[in-house]
Structure formats: C-alpha cells, structure tokens
C-alpha cells in the first residue's frame, strides 16, 4: 500500500494511492493517521484502508508527511565514506573512522519547513558551486522509535561547503528545500526486506541524462535498528520523525546540480521521487 498526503479544499489530508489515483482519508493528515494506528493498535495499512474514501480522485501527491524532526545518517555506505575521505582537506580518514566505529554519524537535517514533496523544487544554496543529490532510503518513525514505514529521500547537500571544513556540515546540510521526501510511504508491513531494495538515481538536464547511478540497500553497513537505537538514545524523538539512512550513490563534480536539473530517485517497491533543482536566494 502507498500512503501519502494530498491537498484538498486548502487542507492537507492523508490518502491511499492506487493506480495513479488518490483515495482521501478525511479529517486525518499522516501524523493523525500514525497516532491513531498506535492508539488503536492497528497496522497503518488496515487503518488507512478502513478510513479511506471508496471514491478515487485524480489528485497529485504532496509531501507524504510533515515530520516534526528529520535526521540524517552519514557514511553508512562505503562509497560515501571513501569518496568523502578522498576529497576532504582536513583529518585523514575521518569518514572511514565513522564508517568503521560502532557509533554512527547522525545529524539534524531540519523540520518539515525544509522538506519538499514530489514535484517541488529542491534547493541549491546560493553560495554553493557543488550541490549534489544524496538518494537515500528513509524511515518514518512512530513513537519510541518504532518503524512505521519507509519512503525515499533526497538529502541534497552542498558538498563544496562540507569539504571546506567539517564544522560547516550543518550549513551544507540544512537550508530551504534541502530534503525531498516521497512520493509515498509504504507501511512497514509492505516492505519484506528494507535491506534488499534496488535504488537508482538519474539527473537530467534539458531532457538529456547527465548522471545515472544505482545501489542496493544490502550495501548499507548498519542495521536500521542500530541507527534508530543511536538516534533515540537520550533523545526522545516525536512520532512522525523521519530518519534518512545515508547515501550509497555518489555524483561526480560534473553532476553538480544546476537550476532546472531534474533528479529522479526510484525504488520499485516505493515509487519514484522526482524534483527539479532551483537556487534558493
Ligand atoms: O558526513 C557527511 C554526511 C554524509 C551523508 O549525508 C551520507 O553519507 O549520506
Ligand atoms: Mg546523506
């Protein structure tokens, strides 16, 4: 089942997506639905199916959830840590250390304010010359770190700013439009093995593909439960928090995002997240 949100008569409401159409869930947004599924001890899929209108409408999906908090995990794939060590000018092996050690890298990515949904503009900082998409599997958390579902994320980041100095990481990671989520949330019960998903990413410019990459989530070097355990240690994240699990696809400098570029991230079991890049002034 594909769950998400739509805009209807000026309000954001949850919906079930089927065959390109939406079955709205009146009087609930995705956070309400999550809360209610826990209160009623019912799976998200069962509750959504029970509450969704029988009448399917042609309404486009928007941001599938308005997360109160978003976190990113880093250097969880070898490709990300070795790329960053190779190009970074500061401490040798800093990223390999994080890849290897039991404690993962986890950073605050922002709130729903910086998130964009399918079809919305991804941000490029006005002071960055090398902003890259980071295609990632994202986990939607219920209360007490329970996995409620999975979605796709683009942890778009200003790599030149991160490269200049490691202490600039928050500026490379957090700004308007820095996190795309969607197109839908697949409830936990709908993904047999989150560590066996094939992810692809393409960037097209003027209709021409300038980058294409892929990775299997089997290359994720951590258990998702371990990432959640560190995230929620002494940090009681609220229901609806989204955690990005790190990128395994690295875009070369030639693929640095330019305004108008279209970024597509795809996992067949979750869908296709498509966003156009735009400079944020
Ligand atoms: O330390 C830099 C961030 C790494 C990251 O976001 C990733 O590996 O996905
Ligand atoms: Mg990332």
PDB file of C-alpha atoms and ligand atoms in Angstrom:
ATOM      1  CA  UNK A   1       0.000   0.000   0.000  1.00  0.00           C
ATOM      2  CA  UNK A   2       1.161   3.525  -0.841  1.00  0.00           C
ATOM      3  CA  UNK A   3       0.213   6.218   1.658  1.00  0.00           C
ATOM      4  CA  UNK A   4       0.772   9.920   1.474  1.00  0.00           C
ATOM      5  CA  UNK A   5      -0.910  13.276   1.563  1.00  0.00           C
ATOM      6  CA  UNK A   6      -2.894  15.439  -0.843  1.00  0.00           C
ATOM      7  CA  UNK A   7      -4.218  18.960  -0.719  1.00  0.00           C
ATOM      8  CA  UNK A   8      -7.978  19.117  -0.734  1.00  0.00           C
ATOM      9  CA  UNK A   9     -10.010  22.306  -0.299  1.00  0.00           C
ATOM     10  CA  UNK A  10      -6.997  24.033   1.228  1.00  0.00           C
ATOM     11  CA  UNK A  11      -6.288  21.302   3.811  1.00  0.00           C
ATOM     12  CA  UNK A  12      -3.592  18.672   3.891  1.00  0.00           C
ATOM     13  CA  UNK A  13      -5.122  15.217   4.259  1.00  0.00           C
ATOM     14  CA  UNK A  14      -3.788  11.677   4.146  1.00  0.00           C
ATOM     15  CA  UNK A  15      -4.593   9.440   1.199  1.00  0.00           C
ATOM     16  CA  UNK A  16      -4.123   5.959  -0.177  1.00  0.00           C
ATOM     17  CA  UNK A  17      -2.617   5.959  -3.678  1.00  0.00           C
ATOM     18  CA  UNK A  18      -3.691   3.273  -6.155  1.00  0.00           C
ATOM     19  CA  UNK A  19      -3.304   3.130  -9.928  1.00  0.00           C
ATOM     20  CA  UNK A  20      -2.322   6.799 -10.134  1.00  0.00           C
ATOM     21  CA  UNK A  21      -5.404   7.940  -8.188  1.00  0.00           C
ATOM     22  CA  UNK A  22      -5.867   9.005  -4.559  1.00  0.00           C
ATOM     23  CA  UNK A  23      -8.459   7.822  -2.042  1.00  0.00           C
ATOM     24  CA  UNK A  24      -8.517  10.635   0.534  1.00  0.00           C
ATOM     25  CA  UNK A  25      -8.740   9.907   4.254  1.00  0.00           C
ATOM     26  CA  UNK A  26     -10.960  12.711   5.547  1.00  0.00           C
ATOM     27  CA  UNK A  27     -10.074  14.578   8.737  1.00  0.00           C
ATOM     28  CA  UNK A  28      -6.652  12.969   9.063  1.00  0.00           C
ATOM     29  CA  UNK A  29      -3.213  14.040   7.967  1.00  0.00           C
ATOM     30  CA  UNK A  30      -0.386  11.500   8.031  1.00  0.00           C
ATOM     31  CA  UNK A  31       0.608  12.373  11.602  1.00  0.00           C
ATOM     32  CA  UNK A  32      -3.009  11.876  12.752  1.00  0.00           C
ATOM     33  CA  UNK A  33      -3.099   8.528  10.985  1.00  0.00           C
ATOM     34  CA  UNK A  34       0.138   7.392  12.639  1.00  0.00           C
ATOM     35  CA  UNK A  35      -1.115   8.478  16.068  1.00  0.00           C
ATOM     36  CA  UNK A  36      -4.442   6.719  15.569  1.00  0.00           C
ATOM     37  CA  UNK A  37      -2.882   3.474  14.320  1.00  0.00           C
ATOM     38  CA  UNK A  38      -0.857   3.339  17.549  1.00  0.00           C
ATOM     39  CA  UNK A  39      -3.785   4.283  19.785  1.00  0.00           C
ATOM     40  CA  UNK A  40      -5.971   1.598  18.179  1.00  0.00           C
ATOM     41  CA  UNK A  41      -3.097  -0.872  17.924  1.00  0.00           C
ATOM     42  CA  UNK A  42      -3.908  -1.406  14.262  1.00  0.00           C
ATOM     43  CA  UNK A  43      -1.481  -1.559  11.318  1.00  0.00           C
ATOM     44  CA  UNK A  44      -1.227   1.595   9.263  1.00  0.00           C
ATOM     45  CA  UNK A  45      -2.380  -0.308   6.156  1.00  0.00           C
ATOM     46  CA  UNK A  46      -5.506  -1.710   7.815  1.00  0.00           C
ATOM     47  CA  UNK A  47      -6.489   1.601   9.370  1.00  0.00           C
ATOM     48  CA  UNK A  48      -5.859   3.546   6.154  1.00  0.00           C
ATOM     49  CA  UNK A  49      -7.915   1.107   4.135  1.00  0.00           C
ATOM     50  CA  UNK A  50     -10.734   1.320   6.657  1.00  0.00           C
ATOM     51  CA  UNK A  51     -10.806   5.150   6.697  1.00  0.00           C
ATOM     52  CA  UNK A  52     -10.097   5.939   3.038  1.00  0.00           C
ATOM     53  CA  UNK A  53     -12.919   7.092   0.805  1.00  0.00           C
ATOM     54  CA  UNK A  54     -14.116   4.433  -1.692  1.00  0.00           C
ATOM     55  CA  UNK A  55     -14.087   7.124  -4.337  1.00  0.00           C
ATOM     56  CA  UNK A  56     -10.695   7.532  -6.064  1.00  0.00           C
ATOM     57  CA  UNK A  57      -9.770  11.019  -7.279  1.00  0.00           C
ATOM     58  CA  UNK A  58      -7.143  12.392  -9.607  1.00  0.00           C
ATOM     59  CA  UNK A  59      -5.154  14.435  -7.057  1.00  0.00           C
ATOM     60  CA  UNK A  60      -1.368  14.681  -7.043  1.00  0.00           C
ATOM     61  CA  UNK A  61       0.633  13.538  -4.015  1.00  0.00           C
ATOM     62  CA  UNK A  62       2.347  16.207  -1.931  1.00  0.00           C
ATOM     63  CA  UNK A  63       4.870  15.831   0.906  1.00  0.00           C
ATOM     64  CA  UNK A  64       3.794  12.423   2.349  1.00  0.00           C
ATOM     65  CA  UNK A  65       4.269  13.556   5.952  1.00  0.00           C
ATOM     66  CA  UNK A  66       5.100  16.827   7.728  1.00  0.00           C
ATOM     67  CA  UNK A  67       7.833  15.496  10.012  1.00  0.00           C
ATOM     68  CA  UNK A  68       8.389  17.392  13.261  1.00  0.00           C
ATOM     69  CA  UNK A  69      12.075  16.438  13.005  1.00  0.00           C
ATOM     70  CA  UNK A  70      14.282  14.976  10.283  1.00  0.00           C
ATOM     71  CA  UNK A  71      17.688  13.374  10.917  1.00  0.00           C
ATOM     72  CA  UNK A  72      20.306  12.124   8.502  1.00  0.00           C
ATOM     73  CA  UNK A  73      22.745   9.273   8.982  1.00  0.00           C
ATOM     74  CA  UNK A  74      26.086   9.567   7.209  1.00  0.00           C
ATOM     75  CA  UNK A  75      28.919   7.356   5.974  1.00  0.00           C
ATOM     76  CA  UNK A  76      26.724   4.282   6.196  1.00  0.00           C
ATOM     77  CA  UNK A  77      27.826   3.086   2.752  1.00  0.00           C
ATOM     78  CA  UNK A  78      31.479   2.539   1.869  1.00  0.00           C
ATOM     79  CA  UNK A  79      31.019   4.642  -1.286  1.00  0.00           C
ATOM     80  CA  UNK A  80      30.089   7.704   0.789  1.00  0.00           C
ATOM     81  CA  UNK A  81      32.893   7.438   3.332  1.00  0.00           C
ATOM     82  CA  UNK A  82      35.675   6.699   0.833  1.00  0.00           C
ATOM     83  CA  UNK A  83      34.544   9.483  -1.516  1.00  0.00           C
ATOM     84  CA  UNK A  84      34.457  12.000   1.323  1.00  0.00           C
ATOM     85  CA  UNK A  85      37.857  10.967   2.708  1.00  0.00           C
ATOM     86  CA  UNK A  86      39.409  11.163  -0.764  1.00  0.00           C
ATOM     87  CA  UNK A  87      38.229  14.676  -1.453  1.00  0.00           C
ATOM     88  CA  UNK A  88      38.305  16.166   2.029  1.00  0.00           C
ATOM     89  CA  UNK A  89      41.088  18.518   3.035  1.00  0.00           C
ATOM     90  CA  UNK A  90      41.026  18.021   6.814  1.00  0.00           C
ATOM     91  CA  UNK A  91      41.660  14.985   9.025  1.00  0.00           C
ATOM     92  CA  UNK A  92      42.723  11.944   7.032  1.00  0.00           C
ATOM     93  CA  UNK A  93      40.346   9.037   7.448  1.00  0.00           C
ATOM     94  CA  UNK A  94      37.717  10.970   9.428  1.00  0.00           C
ATOM     95  CA  UNK A  95      34.869   9.464   7.393  1.00  0.00           C
ATOM     96  CA  UNK A  96      36.383   5.947   7.360  1.00  0.00           C
ATOM     97  CA  UNK A  97      36.566   6.173  11.140  1.00  0.00           C
ATOM     98  CA  UNK A  98      32.837   6.871  11.370  1.00  0.00           C
ATOM     99  CA  UNK A  99      32.089   4.114   8.839  1.00  0.00           C
ATOM    100  CA  UNK A 100      34.055   1.620  10.943  1.00  0.00           C
ATOM    101  CA  UNK A 101      33.230   2.596  14.524  1.00  0.00           C
ATOM    102  CA  UNK A 102      30.116   1.403  16.402  1.00  0.00           C
ATOM    103  CA  UNK A 103      28.723   4.948  16.806  1.00  0.00           C
ATOM    104  CA  UNK A 104      27.204   6.131  13.504  1.00  0.00           C
ATOM    105  CA  UNK A 105      27.149   9.695  12.222  1.00  0.00           C
ATOM    106  CA  UNK A 106      23.696  11.192  12.857  1.00  0.00           C
ATOM    107  CA  UNK A 107      22.919  14.833  12.179  1.00  0.00           C
ATOM    108  CA  UNK A 108      19.866  17.031  12.410  1.00  0.00           C
ATOM    109  CA  UNK A 109      18.526  17.755   8.922  1.00  0.00           C
ATOM    110  CA  UNK A 110      15.687  20.080   9.865  1.00  0.00           C
ATOM    111  CA  UNK A 111      11.936  20.089  10.247  1.00  0.00           C
ATOM    112  CA  UNK A 112       9.075  19.930   7.750  1.00  0.00           C
ATOM    113  CA  UNK A 113       9.920  23.586   6.964  1.00  0.00           C
ATOM    114  CA  UNK A 114      12.900  22.492   4.838  1.00  0.00           C
ATOM    115  CA  UNK A 115      11.163  19.473   3.261  1.00  0.00           C
ATOM    116  CA  UNK A 116       9.704  19.345  -0.225  1.00  0.00           C
ATOM    117  CA  UNK A 117       7.410  16.735  -1.733  1.00  0.00           C
ATOM    118  CA  UNK A 118       7.267  15.145  -5.183  1.00  0.00           C
ATOM    119  CA  UNK A 119       7.382  17.682  -7.989  1.00  0.00           C
ATOM    120  CA  UNK A 120       8.508  20.533  -5.742  1.00  0.00           C
ATOM    121  CA  UNK A 121      11.791  22.402  -6.137  1.00  0.00           C
ATOM    122  CA  UNK A 122      14.915  21.010  -4.475  1.00  0.00           C
ATOM    123  CA  UNK A 123      17.177  23.685  -3.045  1.00  0.00           C
ATOM    124  CA  UNK A 124      20.617  24.679  -4.271  1.00  0.00           C
ATOM    125  CA  UNK A 125      22.305  27.118  -1.875  1.00  0.00           C
ATOM    126  CA  UNK A 126      23.146  30.449  -3.496  1.00  0.00           C
ATOM    127  CA  UNK A 127      26.720  30.184  -2.079  1.00  0.00           C
ATOM    128  CA  UNK A 128      27.452  26.646  -3.318  1.00  0.00           C
ATOM    129  CA  UNK A 129      29.101  25.542  -6.581  1.00  0.00           C
ATOM    130  CA  UNK A 130      28.826  21.815  -5.913  1.00  0.00           C
ATOM    131  CA  UNK A 131      25.455  20.765  -4.612  1.00  0.00           C
ATOM    132  CA  UNK A 132      24.702  17.080  -5.066  1.00  0.00           C
ATOM    133  CA  UNK A 133      21.659  14.889  -4.580  1.00  0.00           C
ATOM    134  CA  UNK A 134      22.004  12.131  -1.972  1.00  0.00           C
ATOM    135  CA  UNK A 135      19.413   9.424  -2.738  1.00  0.00           C
ATOM    136  CA  UNK A 136      18.513   7.597   0.466  1.00  0.00           C
ATOM    137  CA  UNK A 137      16.055   5.170   1.958  1.00  0.00           C
ATOM    138  CA  UNK A 138      14.157   6.970   4.733  1.00  0.00           C
ATOM    139  CA  UNK A 139      12.387   5.540   7.737  1.00  0.00           C
ATOM    140  CA  UNK A 140       9.226   7.063   9.202  1.00  0.00           C
ATOM    141  CA  UNK A 141       9.156   6.545  12.943  1.00  0.00           C
ATOM    142  CA  UNK A 142       6.216   6.053  15.226  1.00  0.00           C
ATOM    143  CA  UNK A 143       6.539   6.596  18.945  1.00  0.00           C
ATOM    144  CA  UNK A 144       9.522   5.162  20.862  1.00  0.00           C
ATOM    145  CA  UNK A 145      11.486   4.661  17.633  1.00  0.00           C
ATOM    146  CA  UNK A 146       9.107   2.088  16.152  1.00  0.00           C
ATOM    147  CA  UNK A 147       9.428   1.789  12.346  1.00  0.00           C
ATOM    148  CA  UNK A 148       6.075   2.807  10.874  1.00  0.00           C
ATOM    149  CA  UNK A 149       7.044   2.889   7.219  1.00  0.00           C
ATOM    150  CA  UNK A 150       9.566   3.657   4.510  1.00  0.00           C
ATOM    151  CA  UNK A 151       9.871   6.404   1.944  1.00  0.00           C
ATOM    152  CA  UNK A 152      12.541   7.868  -0.342  1.00  0.00           C
ATOM    153  CA  UNK A 153      14.617  10.903   0.489  1.00  0.00           C
ATOM    154  CA  UNK A 154      16.985  13.248  -1.250  1.00  0.00           C
ATOM    155  CA  UNK A 155      19.486  14.544   1.330  1.00  0.00           C
ATOM    156  CA  UNK A 156      20.600  17.240  -1.111  1.00  0.00           C
ATOM    157  CA  UNK A 157      23.811  18.776   0.235  1.00  0.00           C
ATOM    158  CA  UNK A 158      26.367  21.475  -0.583  1.00  0.00           C
ATOM    159  CA  UNK A 159      29.429  19.259  -0.838  1.00  0.00           C
ATOM    160  CA  UNK A 160      31.831  22.141  -1.502  1.00  0.00           C
ATOM    161  CA  UNK A 161      30.838  23.735   1.811  1.00  0.00           C
ATOM    162  CA  UNK A 162      31.186  20.423   3.684  1.00  0.00           C
ATOM    163  CA  UNK A 163      34.578  19.914   2.005  1.00  0.00           C
ATOM    164  CA  UNK A 164      35.879  23.349   3.038  1.00  0.00           C
ATOM    165  CA  UNK A 165      35.673  22.467   6.730  1.00  0.00           C
ATOM    166  CA  UNK A 166      33.956  19.647   8.612  1.00  0.00           C
ATOM    167  CA  UNK A 167      32.445  22.198  11.005  1.00  0.00           C
ATOM    168  CA  UNK A 168      30.491  23.622   8.079  1.00  0.00           C
ATOM    169  CA  UNK A 169      28.480  20.376   7.785  1.00  0.00           C
ATOM    170  CA  UNK A 170      25.258  21.889   9.214  1.00  0.00           C
ATOM    171  CA  UNK A 171      25.376  24.672   6.601  1.00  0.00           C
ATOM    172  CA  UNK A 172      25.942  22.147   3.818  1.00  0.00           C
ATOM    173  CA  UNK A 173      23.008  20.078   5.039  1.00  0.00           C
ATOM    174  CA  UNK A 174      20.353  22.497   6.347  1.00  0.00           C
ATOM    175  CA  UNK A 175      18.697  25.170   4.258  1.00  0.00           C
ATOM    176  CA  UNK A 176      15.404  25.745   2.443  1.00  0.00           C
ATOM    177  CA  UNK A 177      14.465  22.824   0.167  1.00  0.00           C
ATOM    178  CA  UNK A 178      17.344  20.618   1.400  1.00  0.00           C
ATOM    179  CA  UNK A 179      15.236  17.486   1.890  1.00  0.00           C
ATOM    180  CA  UNK A 180      12.868  15.903  -0.608  1.00  0.00           C
ATOM    181  CA  UNK A 181      10.606  13.111   0.627  1.00  0.00           C
ATOM    182  CA  UNK A 182       8.162  10.841  -1.152  1.00  0.00           C
ATOM    183  CA  UNK A 183       6.411  10.050  -3.358  1.00  0.00           C
ATOM    184  CA  UNK A 184       4.665   7.849  -0.795  1.00  0.00           C
ATOM    185  CA  UNK A 185       5.128   5.990   2.457  1.00  0.00           C
ATOM    186  CA  UNK A 186       4.973   2.207   2.327  1.00  0.00           C
ATOM    187  CA  UNK A 187       3.956   0.894   5.759  1.00  0.00           C
ATOM    188  CA  UNK A 188       6.467  -1.467   7.414  1.00  0.00           C
ATOM    189  CA  UNK A 189       4.283  -4.473   6.691  1.00  0.00           C
ATOM    190  CA  UNK A 190       4.557  -3.687   2.952  1.00  0.00           C
ATOM    191  CA  UNK A 191       8.363  -3.974   2.720  1.00  0.00           C
ATOM    192  CA  UNK A 192       9.577  -7.547   3.151  1.00  0.00           C
ATOM    193  CA  UNK A 193      13.262  -6.630   3.492  1.00  0.00           C
ATOM    194  CA  UNK A 194      14.354  -2.972   3.584  1.00  0.00           C
ATOM    195  CA  UNK A 195      17.951  -4.136   3.131  1.00  0.00           C
ATOM    196  CA  UNK A 196      17.196  -5.717  -0.215  1.00  0.00           C
ATOM    197  CA  UNK A 197      15.958  -2.803  -2.281  1.00  0.00           C
ATOM    198  CA  UNK A 198      17.428  -1.655  -5.566  1.00  0.00           C
ATOM    199  CA  UNK A 199      17.718   2.137  -5.779  1.00  0.00           C
ATOM    200  CA  UNK A 200      18.508   4.182  -8.875  1.00  0.00           C
ATOM    201  CA  UNK A 201      19.100   7.893  -9.363  1.00  0.00           C
ATOM    202  CA  UNK A 202      19.265   9.923 -12.544  1.00  0.00           C
ATOM    203  CA  UNK A 203      19.877  13.599 -13.240  1.00  0.00           C
ATOM    204  CA  UNK A 204      18.599  15.031 -16.493  1.00  0.00           C
ATOM    205  CA  UNK A 205      19.460  18.458 -17.899  1.00  0.00           C
ATOM    206  CA  UNK A 206      17.488  19.880 -20.786  1.00  0.00           C
ATOM    207  CA  UNK A 207      15.953  16.422 -21.332  1.00  0.00           C
ATOM    208  CA  UNK A 208      19.401  14.730 -21.541  1.00  0.00           C
ATOM    209  CA  UNK A 209      20.603  12.313 -18.872  1.00  0.00           C
ATOM    210  CA  UNK A 210      23.850  13.613 -17.332  1.00  0.00           C
ATOM    211  CA  UNK A 211      24.127  11.140 -14.464  1.00  0.00           C
ATOM    212  CA  UNK A 212      22.831   7.710 -13.615  1.00  0.00           C
ATOM    213  CA  UNK A 213      23.738   5.617 -10.593  1.00  0.00           C
ATOM    214  CA  UNK A 214      22.409   2.710  -8.597  1.00  0.00           C
ATOM    215  CA  UNK A 215      22.926   0.872  -5.332  1.00  0.00           C
ATOM    216  CA  UNK A 216      21.355  -1.951  -3.394  1.00  0.00           C
ATOM    217  CA  UNK A 217      20.397  -1.224   0.215  1.00  0.00           C
ATOM    218  CA  UNK A 218      22.130  -4.540   1.006  1.00  0.00           C
ATOM    219  CA  UNK A 219      25.317  -2.409   0.925  1.00  0.00           C
ATOM    220  CA  UNK A 220      24.104  -0.413   3.934  1.00  0.00           C
ATOM    221  CA  UNK A 221      26.787  -1.058   6.531  1.00  0.00           C
ATOM    222  CA  UNK A 222      24.484  -0.730   9.574  1.00  0.00           C
ATOM    223  CA  UNK A 223      21.298  -2.341  10.738  1.00  0.00           C
ATOM    224  CA  UNK A 224      18.427   0.152  10.542  1.00  0.00           C
ATOM    225  CA  UNK A 225      17.579  -0.769  14.158  1.00  0.00           C
ATOM    226  CA  UNK A 226      21.116   0.216  15.221  1.00  0.00           C
ATOM    227  CA  UNK A 227      20.749   3.627  13.569  1.00  0.00           C
ATOM    228  CA  UNK A 228      17.418   4.122  15.333  1.00  0.00           C
ATOM    229  CA  UNK A 229      18.883   2.978  18.640  1.00  0.00           C
ATOM    230  CA  UNK A 230      21.631   5.638  18.448  1.00  0.00           C
ATOM    231  CA  UNK A 231      19.198   8.289  17.205  1.00  0.00           C
ATOM    232  CA  UNK A 232      16.812   7.731  20.097  1.00  0.00           C
ATOM    233  CA  UNK A 233      19.468   7.328  22.831  1.00  0.00           C
ATOM    234  CA  UNK A 234      18.734  10.083  25.354  1.00  0.00           C
ATOM    235  CA  UNK A 235      16.788  11.757  22.525  1.00  0.00           C
ATOM    236  CA  UNK A 236      13.058  11.082  22.596  1.00  0.00           C
ATOM    237  CA  UNK A 237      12.187  11.969  19.027  1.00  0.00           C
ATOM    238  CA  UNK A 238       8.493  12.586  18.397  1.00  0.00           C
ATOM    239  CA  UNK A 239       6.167  10.361  16.384  1.00  0.00           C
ATOM    240  CA  UNK A 240       6.468  11.196  12.698  1.00  0.00           C
ATOM    241  CA  UNK A 241      10.222  11.812  12.839  1.00  0.00           C
ATOM    242  CA  UNK A 242      11.951  10.837   9.602  1.00  0.00           C
ATOM    243  CA  UNK A 243      15.426   9.312   9.594  1.00  0.00           C
ATOM    244  CA  UNK A 244      17.466   9.181   6.366  1.00  0.00           C
ATOM    245  CA  UNK A 245      19.746   6.143   6.263  1.00  0.00           C
ATOM    246  CA  UNK A 246      22.638   7.560   4.198  1.00  0.00           C
ATOM    247  CA  UNK A 247      23.627   7.609   0.562  1.00  0.00           C
ATOM    248  CA  UNK A 248      25.273   4.857  -1.435  1.00  0.00           C
ATOM    249  CA  UNK A 249      25.166   6.775  -4.725  1.00  0.00           C
ATOM    250  CA  UNK A 250      27.862   9.391  -5.276  1.00  0.00           C
ATOM    251  CA  UNK A 251      27.503  12.002  -8.004  1.00  0.00           C
ATOM    252  CA  UNK A 252      30.765  13.304  -9.556  1.00  0.00           C
ATOM    253  CA  UNK A 253      31.525  17.040  -9.849  1.00  0.00           C
ATOM    254  CA  UNK A 254      30.172  17.023 -13.458  1.00  0.00           C
ATOM    255  CA  UNK A 255      26.803  16.118 -11.962  1.00  0.00           C
ATOM    256  CA  UNK A 256      26.737  19.152  -9.634  1.00  0.00           C
ATOM    257  CA  UNK A 257      23.144  20.353  -9.669  1.00  0.00           C
ATOM    258  CA  UNK A 258      22.274  23.307 -11.870  1.00  0.00           C
ATOM    259  CA  UNK A 259      18.925  25.138 -11.821  1.00  0.00           C
ATOM    260  CA  UNK A 260      16.345  23.235 -13.858  1.00  0.00           C
ATOM    261  CA  UNK A 261      18.011  19.819 -13.457  1.00  0.00           C
ATOM    262  CA  UNK A 262      15.548  17.009 -12.789  1.00  0.00           C
ATOM    263  CA  UNK A 263      16.533  14.468 -10.130  1.00  0.00           C
ATOM    264  CA  UNK A 264      14.735  11.111 -10.094  1.00  0.00           C
ATOM    265  CA  UNK A 265      15.180   8.593  -7.286  1.00  0.00           C
ATOM    266  CA  UNK A 266      13.498   5.233  -7.730  1.00  0.00           C
ATOM    267  CA  UNK A 267      12.922   2.097  -5.704  1.00  0.00           C
ATOM    268  CA  UNK A 268      10.291  -0.109  -7.404  1.00  0.00           C
ATOM    269  CA  UNK A 269       8.665  -1.087  -4.072  1.00  0.00           C
ATOM    270  CA  UNK A 270       8.259   2.588  -3.021  1.00  0.00           C
ATOM    271  CA  UNK A 271       7.971   4.598  -6.223  1.00  0.00           C
ATOM    272  CA  UNK A 272       9.707   7.457  -7.984  1.00  0.00           C
ATOM    273  CA  UNK A 273      10.608  10.764  -6.352  1.00  0.00           C
ATOM    274  CA  UNK A 274      11.115  13.468  -8.970  1.00  0.00           C
ATOM    275  CA  UNK A 275      12.239  17.024  -8.183  1.00  0.00           C
ATOM    276  CA  UNK A 276      13.558  19.956 -10.169  1.00  0.00           C
ATOM    277  CA  UNK A 277      16.532  21.826  -8.715  1.00  0.00           C
ATOM    278  CA  UNK A 278      16.357  25.574  -8.105  1.00  0.00           C
ATOM    279  CA  UNK A 279      18.624  28.126  -6.444  1.00  0.00           C
ATOM    280  CA  UNK A 280      17.348  29.405  -3.096  1.00  0.00           C
ATOM    281  CA  UNK A 281      18.211  33.087  -2.597  1.00  0.00           C
TER     282      UNK A 281
HETATM  283  O1  LIG B   1      29.359  13.468   6.814  1.00  0.00           O
HETATM  284  C1  LIG B   1      28.750  13.786   5.871  1.00  0.00           C
HETATM  285  C2  LIG B   1      27.373  13.419   5.544  1.00  0.00           C
HETATM  286  C3  LIG B   1      27.257  12.062   4.974  1.00  0.00           C
HETATM  287  C4  LIG B   1      25.920  11.763   4.424  1.00  0.00           C
HETATM  288  O2  LIG B   1      24.964  12.518   4.465  1.00  0.00           O
HETATM  289  C5  LIG B   1      25.716  10.446   3.784  1.00  0.00           C
HETATM  290  O3  LIG B   1      26.642   9.614   3.772  1.00  0.00           O
HETATM  291  O4  LIG B   1      24.612  10.229   3.284  1.00  0.00           O
HETATM  292 MG1  LIG B   2      23.234  11.842   3.226  1.00  0.00          MG
END
